[in-house]
């Protein structure tokens, strides 16, 4: 629907239902409906979802699905997959799902053979990755590549960095990947430390090839290389990933060594395309394609499953349920996998850059909260840090637990202990411990209130057989589509990011006043002027 979804009958029905359900405890919901534990589960690809521990009943799901229908979710899904320009503020198609179309698929959009172009780039990446991995591609001194350094930021960093960490057990060619993103000089200094320029390949990744952080870091890396090996070494040690061939050439990278993508891939949706080059070099094209097949399996599930048996749809609708009806402020993501330690950070860009919007696609202000705030840490570390607040704090924080049945490699039964912690935490959050149970343990009355675990804290648990390239692709696609579902309900454009532009421009305008090239006048506001003057004093300028 276009317009204000919060004025729909379906929204009102959910509001009424919330009043009836808000005072009910998960303990009661389970007692009344013993079948819910079995019934409120769903399988998509290799992902098994337990959503029984949500403050929701069958009626809630029906009402949420009715809301999705009212929002035109089915039509929006079809519009995205077919390449309609659903990114209205930039007048672009949104086709990250095309990046994982299987070979032989057919998709032409706006006169472009999208499927053909995607596979041409994948083939070019695969051929290059194989040359590097098989040591045919050698550096300027004839030595093979030992380290790939990806320079990028935002979507040009978080995706490949997260996925490399997740899949490092599959990095089988002895090639390490490192990632530089921050314009803080400590980042590139730390990343290049100990590397030999003669065995290092730099992948400069930037959709626009205009991003200050990336171009500055790339220049520093170039000086580092040229200082050691001379100007002519650049061709053997620098490649680029971008949509902007002209800027790549201007930087001095041969466009033969450029891997392209297109404006219909958003930065935060791009690591399964050329932005994943560093990952592909590390794990190999075959594993990379397994990851793409995982993405595609969830794309197909999302595209074809009925809304009430559709994993991203249910999870997205539950996100809306907590955000807008329970006023939940944040959403914790808790992977019980050390390898997924960058997953929450990756999701922060995916979800918050996409849905952190306060006007709808039609330009009118939204009338309800949008944009879930995602955060988290791997279990069990988080348990010893912030779970206290999850269990006994005053805020409602819905959580996603993510676990795997099989470790890549076990030691001393550690993996079962890790998984036991996952199941214990979601159970304790949901069911808690009553004052009666505490008293029955003989706890003194004045201590008992401190030990009461209120429970009724909702969570999803996603369980997969093992963290593999395929299951990682499935997980990422799941969250991409959750973001889409939420954005559709809220009626916002999830694919632009105008909010980050102003600060970037202001930083460029401010820089000369900091360096001393310009006097500290004409600053944007008095508070900033005070800070700039203090900064200059501290730097003796
Ligand atoms: O932070 C804004 C942003 O445009 C992100 O959307 C993007 O992923 C990042 O900057 C990097 O952009 P680019 O790939 O063009 O360097």
Coordinates of C-alpha atoms and ligand atoms in Angstrom, one line a residue:
X1 CA 0.0 0.0 0.0
X2 CA 1.1 3.5 -0.5
X3 CA 0.3 5.9 2.3
X4 CA 0.3 5.5 6.1
X5 CA 0.1 1.8 7.1
X6 CA -0.5 2.8 10.7
X7 CA -4.0 4.1 9.6
X8 CA -5.0 0.7 8.2
X9 CA -7.5 -1.6 9.8
X10 CA -4.8 -4.3 10.0
X11 CA -2.6 -2.0 12.1
X12 CA -5.5 -1.2 14.4
X13 CA -6.3 -4.9 14.8
X14 CA -2.7 -5.5 15.8
X15 CA -2.9 -2.7 18.4
X16 CA -6.0 -4.3 19.9
X17 CA -4.4 -7.7 19.9
X18 CA -1.3 -6.3 21.6
X19 CA -3.4 -4.9 24.4
X20 CA -4.8 -8.4 25.0
X21 CA -1.4 -10.2 24.7
X22 CA 1.0 -7.8 26.4
X23 CA 0.2 -8.9 29.9
X24 CA 0.5 -12.6 29.1
X25 CA 3.5 -14.6 30.0
X26 CA 5.2 -17.1 27.6
X27 CA 4.8 -19.6 30.4
X28 CA 1.0 -19.3 30.0
X29 CA 1.2 -19.4 26.2
X30 CA 3.1 -22.7 26.4
X31 CA 0.9 -24.2 29.1
X32 CA -2.3 -23.4 27.1
X33 CA -0.9 -24.6 23.8
X34 CA 1.4 -27.6 24.2
X35 CA 1.7 -27.9 20.5
X36 CA 3.3 -24.5 19.9
X37 CA 6.9 -25.7 20.4
X38 CA 6.6 -28.1 17.5
X39 CA 4.3 -26.0 15.4
X40 CA 6.1 -22.6 15.6
X41 CA 9.1 -23.8 13.8
X42 CA 10.0 -23.5 10.1
X43 CA 12.7 -24.8 7.8
X44 CA 14.2 -22.8 4.9
X45 CA 17.1 -24.3 3.1
X46 CA 19.4 -25.6 5.9
X47 CA 18.1 -23.1 8.4
X48 CA 15.7 -24.2 11.1
X49 CA 13.9 -21.5 12.9
X50 CA 12.3 -21.8 16.4
X51 CA 9.9 -18.9 16.8
X52 CA 7.8 -20.4 19.6
X53 CA 9.5 -18.3 22.2
X54 CA 7.9 -15.1 20.8
X55 CA 5.2 -13.1 22.5
X56 CA 2.9 -14.2 19.7
X57 CA 0.2 -16.7 19.1
X58 CA -1.3 -18.1 15.9
X59 CA -3.6 -15.1 15.9
X60 CA -0.6 -12.7 16.1
X61 CA 0.9 -14.3 13.1
X62 CA -2.3 -14.2 11.1
X63 CA -2.7 -10.5 11.9
X64 CA 0.9 -9.7 11.0
X65 CA 0.5 -11.6 7.7
X66 CA -2.7 -9.6 7.0
X67 CA -0.6 -6.4 7.6
X68 CA 2.0 -7.7 5.2
X69 CA -0.7 -8.3 2.6
X70 CA -2.1 -4.8 3.2
X71 CA 1.4 -3.4 2.6
X72 CA 1.5 -5.3 -0.7
X73 CA 4.5 -7.4 0.4
X74 CA 3.9 -10.1 -2.2
X75 CA 3.9 -7.5 -5.1
X76 CA 6.9 -5.8 -3.6
X77 CA 8.9 -9.0 -3.6
X78 CA 8.0 -9.6 -7.2
X79 CA 8.9 -6.0 -8.1
X80 CA 12.3 -6.4 -6.5
X81 CA 13.2 -9.7 -8.1
X82 CA 12.0 -8.5 -11.5
X83 CA 14.1 -5.3 -11.4
X84 CA 11.5 -2.6 -11.0
X85 CA 13.0 0.7 -9.8
X86 CA 12.0 0.2 -6.2
X87 CA 14.8 2.4 -5.0
X88 CA 12.8 5.5 -5.8
X89 CA 15.0 8.2 -4.4
X90 CA 17.8 7.1 -6.7
X91 CA 15.5 5.7 -9.5
X92 CA 17.3 2.4 -9.5
X93 CA 16.5 -1.3 -9.6
X94 CA 17.5 -3.4 -6.5
X95 CA 19.0 -6.6 -7.8
X96 CA 21.4 -8.0 -5.3
X97 CA 19.4 -11.3 -5.8
X98 CA 20.7 -11.3 -9.3
X99 CA 24.3 -11.7 -8.0
X100 CA 23.5 -15.2 -7.0
X101 CA 21.4 -16.4 -9.9
X102 CA 22.6 -19.8 -11.0
X103 CA 24.5 -20.3 -14.3
X104 CA 22.1 -20.3 -17.3
X105 CA 19.5 -18.1 -15.5
X106 CA 17.9 -15.4 -17.6
X107 CA 17.2 -11.9 -16.4
X108 CA 17.2 -8.8 -18.6
X109 CA 16.4 -5.5 -16.9
X110 CA 16.3 -2.0 -18.5
X111 CA 17.9 -3.6 -21.6
X112 CA 20.8 -5.1 -19.7
X113 CA 21.5 -8.8 -19.7
X114 CA 21.8 -8.8 -15.9
X115 CA 22.3 -12.6 -15.5
X116 CA 24.9 -12.7 -18.3
X117 CA 26.8 -9.7 -16.9
X118 CA 26.8 -11.2 -13.4
X119 CA 28.3 -14.4 -14.6
X120 CA 30.9 -12.7 -16.8
X121 CA 32.2 -10.9 -13.8
X122 CA 32.1 -14.0 -11.6
X123 CA 34.0 -15.9 -14.3
X124 CA 36.6 -13.1 -14.5
X125 CA 36.9 -13.1 -10.7
X126 CA 37.2 -16.9 -10.6
X127 CA 39.9 -16.9 -13.3
X128 CA 41.9 -14.2 -11.4
X129 CA 41.4 -15.9 -8.0
X130 CA 42.6 -19.2 -9.5
X131 CA 45.7 -17.5 -10.9
X132 CA 46.6 -16.0 -7.6
X133 CA 45.8 -19.2 -5.6
X134 CA 47.8 -21.4 -8.0
X135 CA 50.8 -19.0 -7.9
X136 CA 50.6 -18.2 -11.6
X137 CA 49.9 -14.6 -10.7
X138 CA 53.1 -13.4 -9.1
X139 CA 54.3 -10.1 -7.7
X140 CA 56.8 -7.8 -9.4
X141 CA 59.8 -9.8 -7.9
X142 CA 58.4 -13.1 -9.1
X143 CA 57.2 -14.2 -5.7
X144 CA 53.7 -15.7 -5.2
X145 CA 51.0 -13.7 -3.3
X146 CA 50.8 -14.6 0.4
X147 CA 48.4 -11.8 1.6
X148 CA 45.5 -10.0 0.1
X149 CA 44.7 -6.6 1.7
X150 CA 41.2 -5.3 1.0
X151 CA 40.9 -1.6 1.3
X152 CA 37.3 -0.4 1.5
X153 CA 34.8 0.8 4.0
X154 CA 31.1 0.2 4.8
X155 CA 29.7 -2.3 2.4
X156 CA 33.1 -2.5 0.7
X157 CA 34.6 -3.8 3.9
X158 CA 32.1 -5.2 6.3
X159 CA 30.8 -8.0 4.0
X160 CA 34.1 -9.5 2.9
X161 CA 35.6 -9.0 6.3
X162 CA 32.7 -10.7 8.1
X163 CA 32.6 -13.5 5.6
X164 CA 36.4 -14.1 5.6
X165 CA 36.3 -14.4 9.4
X166 CA 33.3 -16.7 9.2
X167 CA 34.9 -19.0 6.6
X168 CA 38.5 -18.8 7.4
X169 CA 38.6 -22.6 8.1
X170 CA 38.0 -22.9 4.3
X171 CA 40.9 -20.7 3.3
X172 CA 42.9 -23.5 1.9
X173 CA 45.5 -21.8 -0.4
X174 CA 47.7 -20.4 2.4
X175 CA 46.6 -16.9 1.4
X176 CA 45.7 -14.6 4.3
X177 CA 43.2 -11.8 3.8
X178 CA 43.4 -8.5 5.8
X179 CA 41.1 -5.6 5.8
X180 CA 41.7 -1.9 6.1
X181 CA 38.8 0.5 6.4
X182 CA 39.3 3.4 8.9
X183 CA 40.9 6.7 8.0
X184 CA 42.5 6.4 11.4
X185 CA 46.2 5.9 10.4
X186 CA 46.5 3.2 13.0
X187 CA 44.3 0.9 10.8
X188 CA 46.6 0.8 7.7
X189 CA 49.7 0.9 9.8
X190 CA 48.6 -2.1 11.9
X191 CA 47.4 -4.0 8.8
X192 CA 50.5 -3.5 6.7
X193 CA 52.8 -4.3 9.7
X194 CA 54.9 -7.3 9.1
X195 CA 53.8 -7.7 5.5
X196 CA 56.2 -8.0 2.6
X197 CA 55.2 -5.7 -0.3
X198 CA 56.6 -8.3 -2.7
X199 CA 54.0 -10.9 -1.6
X200 CA 51.1 -8.6 -1.0
X201 CA 48.1 -8.0 -3.3
X202 CA 46.0 -4.9 -2.6
X203 CA 42.3 -5.0 -3.6
X204 CA 40.9 -1.4 -3.6
X205 CA 37.2 -1.9 -3.2
X206 CA 34.8 1.0 -3.6
X207 CA 31.5 1.1 -5.5
X208 CA 32.0 4.8 -6.2
X209 CA 35.8 5.0 -6.1
X210 CA 35.4 8.5 -4.5
X211 CA 35.2 7.5 -0.8
X212 CA 37.8 9.6 1.1
X213 CA 38.8 6.8 3.6
X214 CA 39.4 4.2 0.9
X215 CA 41.2 6.5 -1.6
X216 CA 43.4 7.8 1.2
X217 CA 44.3 4.4 2.5
X218 CA 44.9 3.2 -1.1
X219 CA 47.3 6.1 -1.6
X220 CA 49.2 5.2 1.5
X221 CA 49.4 1.5 0.5
X222 CA 50.6 2.6 -3.0
X223 CA 53.4 4.7 -1.4
X224 CA 54.3 1.7 0.8
X225 CA 54.5 -0.6 -2.3
X226 CA 56.2 1.9 -4.6
X227 CA 58.7 2.8 -1.9
X228 CA 59.8 -0.8 -1.7
X229 CA 59.4 -2.1 -5.3
X230 CA 59.1 1.0 -7.6
X231 CA 56.3 2.4 -9.7
X232 CA 56.2 -0.4 -12.2
X233 CA 55.2 -2.9 -9.4
X234 CA 51.8 -1.3 -9.1
X235 CA 50.3 -3.3 -12.0
X236 CA 51.2 -6.6 -10.3
X237 CA 50.1 -5.6 -6.8
X238 CA 47.0 -3.5 -7.2
X239 CA 43.6 -4.4 -8.5
X240 CA 40.2 -2.7 -8.1
X241 CA 36.6 -3.5 -7.5
X242 CA 34.2 -0.7 -8.5
X243 CA 31.4 0.5 -10.7
X244 CA 33.5 3.5 -11.7
X245 CA 36.1 2.6 -14.4
X246 CA 37.1 6.2 -15.0
X247 CA 38.1 6.8 -11.4
X248 CA 39.9 3.5 -11.2
X249 CA 42.0 4.5 -14.2
X250 CA 42.6 8.0 -12.8
X251 CA 44.0 6.3 -9.6
X252 CA 46.5 4.4 -11.8
X253 CA 45.0 0.9 -11.8
X254 CA 44.7 -0.8 -15.1
X255 CA 41.0 -1.4 -15.8
X256 CA 41.9 -4.8 -17.1
X257 CA 42.5 -5.5 -13.4
X258 CA 39.2 -4.1 -12.4
X259 CA 36.2 -6.2 -11.4
X260 CA 32.9 -4.4 -11.9
X261 CA 29.4 -4.3 -10.6
X262 CA 26.4 -2.1 -11.2
X263 CA 24.4 0.7 -9.6
X264 CA 21.6 -1.7 -8.9
X265 CA 23.7 -3.4 -6.2
X266 CA 23.7 -1.4 -3.0
X267 CA 27.1 -1.3 -1.1
X268 CA 25.7 -3.2 1.9
X269 CA 24.3 -5.8 -0.4
X270 CA 27.4 -6.3 -2.5
X271 CA 29.9 -8.8 -1.0
X272 CA 28.4 -11.7 -2.9
X273 CA 29.6 -10.0 -6.1
X274 CA 32.9 -8.5 -7.0
X275 CA 33.3 -6.9 -3.6
X276 CA 33.9 -10.5 -2.4
X277 CA 37.1 -10.8 -4.4
X278 CA 39.4 -11.0 -1.4
X279 CA 37.2 -13.7 0.1
X280 CA 37.1 -15.6 -3.2
X281 CA 40.9 -15.5 -3.4
X282 CA 41.1 -16.9 0.2
X283 CA 38.5 -19.7 0.0
X284 CA 38.5 -20.3 -3.8
X285 CA 35.9 -19.9 -6.5
X286 CA 34.2 -23.2 -5.8
X287 CA 33.5 -22.4 -2.2
X288 CA 32.4 -18.9 -3.2
X289 CA 29.9 -20.4 -5.6
X290 CA 28.6 -22.7 -2.8
X291 CA 28.0 -19.5 -0.8
X292 CA 26.1 -18.0 -3.7
X293 CA 24.0 -21.2 -4.0
X294 CA 23.2 -20.8 -0.3
X295 CA 22.0 -17.2 -0.9
X296 CA 20.0 -18.3 -3.9
X297 CA 18.2 -21.1 -1.9
X298 CA 16.9 -18.5 0.6
X299 CA 16.0 -16.0 -2.3
X300 CA 13.9 -18.8 -3.8
X301 CA 12.3 -19.5 -0.4
X302 CA 11.5 -15.8 0.1
X303 CA 10.2 -15.4 -3.4
X304 CA 7.9 -18.5 -3.4
X305 CA 6.9 -19.6 0.1
X306 CA 3.5 -18.5 1.4
X307 CA 3.8 -15.5 3.6
X308 CA 2.9 -17.4 6.8
X309 CA 5.6 -20.0 6.1
X310 CA 8.2 -17.7 4.9
X311 CA 11.2 -17.3 7.3
X312 CA 12.3 -13.7 6.4
X313 CA 8.7 -12.6 6.3
X314 CA 7.9 -14.0 9.8
X315 CA 11.1 -12.7 11.3
X316 CA 10.6 -9.2 9.7
X317 CA 7.1 -9.0 10.9
X318 CA 8.1 -10.0 14.4
X319 CA 10.7 -7.2 14.2
X320 CA 7.9 -4.8 13.4
X321 CA 5.7 -6.3 16.1
X322 CA 8.3 -5.6 18.8
X323 CA 9.5 -2.2 17.4
X324 CA 6.1 -0.7 16.9
X325 CA 3.8 -2.4 19.4
X326 CA 6.1 -3.4 22.3
X327 CA 8.3 -0.3 21.8
X328 CA 11.4 -2.4 21.9
X329 CA 14.4 -0.1 21.3
X330 CA 17.0 -2.7 20.1
X331 CA 17.4 -6.2 18.8
X332 CA 20.3 -8.4 19.9
X333 CA 22.0 -10.8 17.5
X334 CA 23.8 -13.5 19.4
X335 CA 25.7 -16.0 17.2
X336 CA 27.1 -19.0 19.2
X337 CA 30.0 -19.1 16.9
X338 CA 33.3 -17.3 17.4
X339 CA 33.7 -17.3 13.6
X340 CA 30.7 -15.0 13.3
X341 CA 32.2 -12.4 15.6
X342 CA 31.9 -9.7 12.9
X343 CA 28.3 -10.7 12.0
X344 CA 26.6 -8.2 14.3
X345 CA 28.7 -5.4 12.9
X346 CA 27.9 -6.5 9.4
X347 CA 24.2 -6.6 10.2
X348 CA 24.4 -3.1 11.7
X349 CA 25.2 -1.6 8.3
X350 CA 22.8 -3.9 6.5
X351 CA 19.8 -3.1 8.7
X352 CA 20.5 0.4 10.0
X353 CA 21.7 2.0 6.8
X354 CA 18.8 0.4 5.0
X355 CA 15.9 1.1 7.4
X356 CA 17.1 4.1 9.4
X357 CA 14.7 6.4 7.6
X358 CA 12.1 8.9 8.9
X359 CA 10.3 9.7 5.6
X360 CA 8.4 7.2 3.5
X361 CA 9.2 6.4 -0.1
X362 CA 6.5 8.9 -1.1
X363 CA 8.3 11.7 0.8
X364 CA 5.8 11.9 3.7
X365 CA 7.0 11.6 7.3
X366 CA 6.6 8.2 8.9
X367 CA 4.2 7.9 11.8
X368 CA 5.8 5.1 13.7
X369 CA 9.2 3.9 14.7
X370 CA 11.4 2.4 11.9
X371 CA 14.8 0.9 11.8
X372 CA 15.7 -1.7 14.3
X373 CA 18.9 -1.1 16.2
X374 CA 20.9 -4.3 15.9
X375 CA 23.8 -5.1 18.2
X376 CA 25.4 -8.2 19.7
X377 CA 28.4 -10.3 20.4
X378 CA 29.1 -14.0 20.0
X379 CA 28.0 -16.3 22.8
X380 CA 29.2 -17.2 25.3
X381 CA 31.3 -14.0 25.6
X382 CA 28.2 -11.9 25.7
X383 CA 26.8 -13.9 28.6
X384 CA 29.6 -12.6 30.8
X385 CA 29.0 -9.0 29.7
X386 CA 25.6 -7.8 28.9
X387 CA 23.2 -10.7 29.3
X388 CA 22.4 -9.5 32.9
X389 CA 20.5 -6.7 31.4
X390 CA 18.7 -9.0 28.9
X391 CA 17.6 -11.2 31.8
X392 CA 16.7 -8.8 34.6
X393 CA 16.9 -5.3 33.1
X394 CA 13.9 -3.1 32.5
X395 CA 14.0 -3.2 28.7
X396 CA 12.6 -5.6 26.3
X397 CA 15.3 -6.8 23.9
X398 CA 14.2 -9.4 21.4
X399 CA 17.1 -11.6 20.5
X400 CA 18.2 -13.8 17.7
X401 CA 20.2 -16.8 18.8
X402 CA 22.2 -18.4 16.0
X403 CA 23.8 -21.8 16.4
X404 CA 25.3 -24.7 14.5
X405 CA 25.0 -28.4 15.2
X406 CA 28.5 -29.3 14.0
X407 CA 31.8 -27.4 14.7
X408 CA 34.4 -27.3 11.9
X409 CA 36.7 -28.9 14.4
X410 CA 35.9 -29.9 18.0
X411 CA 38.0 -30.2 21.1
X412 CA 37.1 -32.0 24.3
X413 CA 33.4 -31.7 23.7
X414 CA 33.6 -27.9 23.7
X415 CA 31.1 -27.5 21.0
X416 CA 28.3 -29.3 22.9
X417 CA 29.0 -27.0 25.9
X418 CA 28.7 -24.0 23.6
X419 CA 25.4 -25.2 22.2
X420 CA 24.1 -26.1 25.7
X421 CA 24.7 -22.4 26.7
X422 CA 22.7 -21.2 23.7
X423 CA 19.7 -23.4 24.5
X424 CA 20.0 -22.6 28.2
X425 CA 20.0 -18.8 27.6
X426 CA 17.0 -18.7 25.3
X427 CA 15.1 -20.9 27.8
X428 CA 16.0 -18.8 30.8
X429 CA 15.0 -15.6 28.9
X430 CA 11.6 -17.0 27.9
X431 CA 10.6 -18.9 31.1
X432 CA 12.7 -17.3 33.8
X433 CA 12.4 -18.4 37.4
X434 CA 9.6 -17.4 39.7
X435 CA 9.7 -16.1 43.3
X436 CA 8.1 -19.4 44.3
X437 CA 10.8 -21.5 42.7
X438 CA 13.4 -19.3 44.3
X439 CA 11.8 -19.6 47.7
X440 CA 11.5 -23.4 47.3
X441 CA 15.3 -23.5 47.0
X442 CA 15.6 -22.0 50.5
X443 CA 16.7 -18.6 49.4
X444 CA 16.3 -16.0 52.3
X445 CA 13.3 -13.7 51.7
X446 CA 15.4 -10.5 51.5
X447 CA 17.6 -12.1 48.7
X448 CA 14.8 -13.7 46.8
X449 CA 13.7 -10.6 44.8
X450 CA 17.2 -10.2 43.4
X451 CA 17.2 -13.7 42.1
X452 CA 13.8 -13.7 40.4
X453 CA 14.2 -14.1 36.7
X454 CA 11.1 -12.5 35.1
X455 CA 11.3 -14.4 31.8
X456 CA 8.9 -13.5 29.0
X457 CA 11.8 -12.2 27.0
X458 CA 11.3 -13.2 23.4
X459 CA 13.8 -14.8 21.0
X460 CA 14.2 -16.6 17.8
X461 CA 16.7 -19.5 17.5
X462 CA 18.2 -20.2 14.1
X463 CA 19.9 -23.6 14.0
X464 CA 21.9 -24.8 11.0
X465 CA 23.9 -28.0 10.5
X466 CA 27.3 -26.4 10.2
X467 CA 28.9 -23.0 9.4
X468 CA 29.8 -23.5 5.7
X469 CA 29.9 -21.2 2.7
X470 CA 26.4 -22.3 1.9
X471 CA 24.9 -21.7 5.3
X472 CA 26.6 -18.4 5.6
X473 CA 25.0 -17.3 2.3
X474 CA 21.7 -18.5 3.6
X475 CA 22.0 -16.6 6.8
X476 CA 23.0 -13.3 5.1
X477 CA 20.2 -13.7 2.5
X478 CA 17.7 -14.3 5.4
X479 CA 18.7 -11.0 7.0
X480 CA 18.7 -9.1 3.7
X481 CA 15.1 -10.1 3.2
X482 CA 14.1 -9.4 6.8
X483 CA 15.3 -5.8 6.2
X484 CA 13.2 -5.8 3.0
X485 CA 10.1 -7.0 4.8
X486 CA 10.4 -4.4 7.5
X487 CA 11.1 -1.6 5.0
X488 CA 8.0 -2.6 3.0
X489 CA 5.8 -2.5 6.0
X490 CA 7.1 0.9 7.0
X491 CA 6.8 2.1 3.4
X492 CA 10.4 3.4 3.3
X493 CA 13.1 3.3 0.7
X494 CA 15.5 0.7 2.2
X495 CA 18.1 1.2 -0.6
X496 CA 19.3 4.7 -0.3
X497 CA 21.5 6.3 2.4
X498 CA 21.3 10.1 2.0
X499 CA 21.8 10.5 5.8
X500 CA 25.5 9.7 5.6
X501 CA 26.3 12.3 2.9
X502 CA 26.1 15.6 4.9
X503 CA 28.7 14.5 7.4
X504 CA 31.1 13.4 4.7
X505 CA 30.9 16.7 2.9
X506 CA 31.3 18.7 6.2
X507 CA 34.4 16.7 7.1
X508 CA 36.0 17.7 3.8
X509 CA 35.1 21.3 4.4
X510 CA 36.4 21.3 7.9
X511 CA 39.8 19.6 7.2
X512 CA 41.7 22.8 6.1
X513 CA 40.7 24.5 9.3
X514 CA 42.2 21.6 11.3
X515 CA 45.4 21.4 9.3
X516 CA 46.0 25.1 9.6
X517 CA 45.7 25.7 5.8
X518 CA 42.8 27.9 6.6
X519 CA 42.0 30.1 9.7
X520 CA 39.5 28.6 12.1
X521 CA 36.8 30.9 10.9
X522 CA 33.6 30.2 9.0
X523 CA 33.0 27.0 11.0
X524 CA 29.6 25.5 10.9
X525 CA 28.5 26.3 14.4
X526 CA 30.0 27.8 17.7
X527 CA 30.4 24.5 19.4
X528 CA 32.4 23.0 16.5
X529 CA 34.5 26.3 16.4
X530 CA 35.4 25.7 20.1
X531 CA 36.5 22.2 19.4
X532 CA 38.5 23.1 16.3
X533 CA 40.4 25.9 18.2
X534 CA 41.2 23.4 21.1
X535 CA 42.3 20.8 18.6
X536 CA 44.6 23.3 16.9
X537 CA 46.1 24.4 20.2
X538 CA 46.7 20.8 21.2
X539 CA 48.5 20.3 17.9
X540 CA 50.4 23.5 18.2
X541 CA 48.8 25.1 15.1
Ligands
LIG1 O1 28.6 5.1 4.3 C1 28.0 5.4 3.1 C2 28.5 4.4 2.0 O2 28.0 5.0 0.8 C3 28.0 3.0 2.2 O3 26.7 2.8 1.7 C4 29.0 2.3 1.4 O4 28.9 0.9 1.6 C5 30.2 3.0 1.8 O5 29.9 4.3 2.0 C6 31.4 2.8 0.9 O6 31.1 3.3 -0.4 P1 32.0 2.9 -1.6 O7 31.9 1.5 -1.8 O8 31.5 3.7 -2.7 O9 33.4 3.4 -1.3

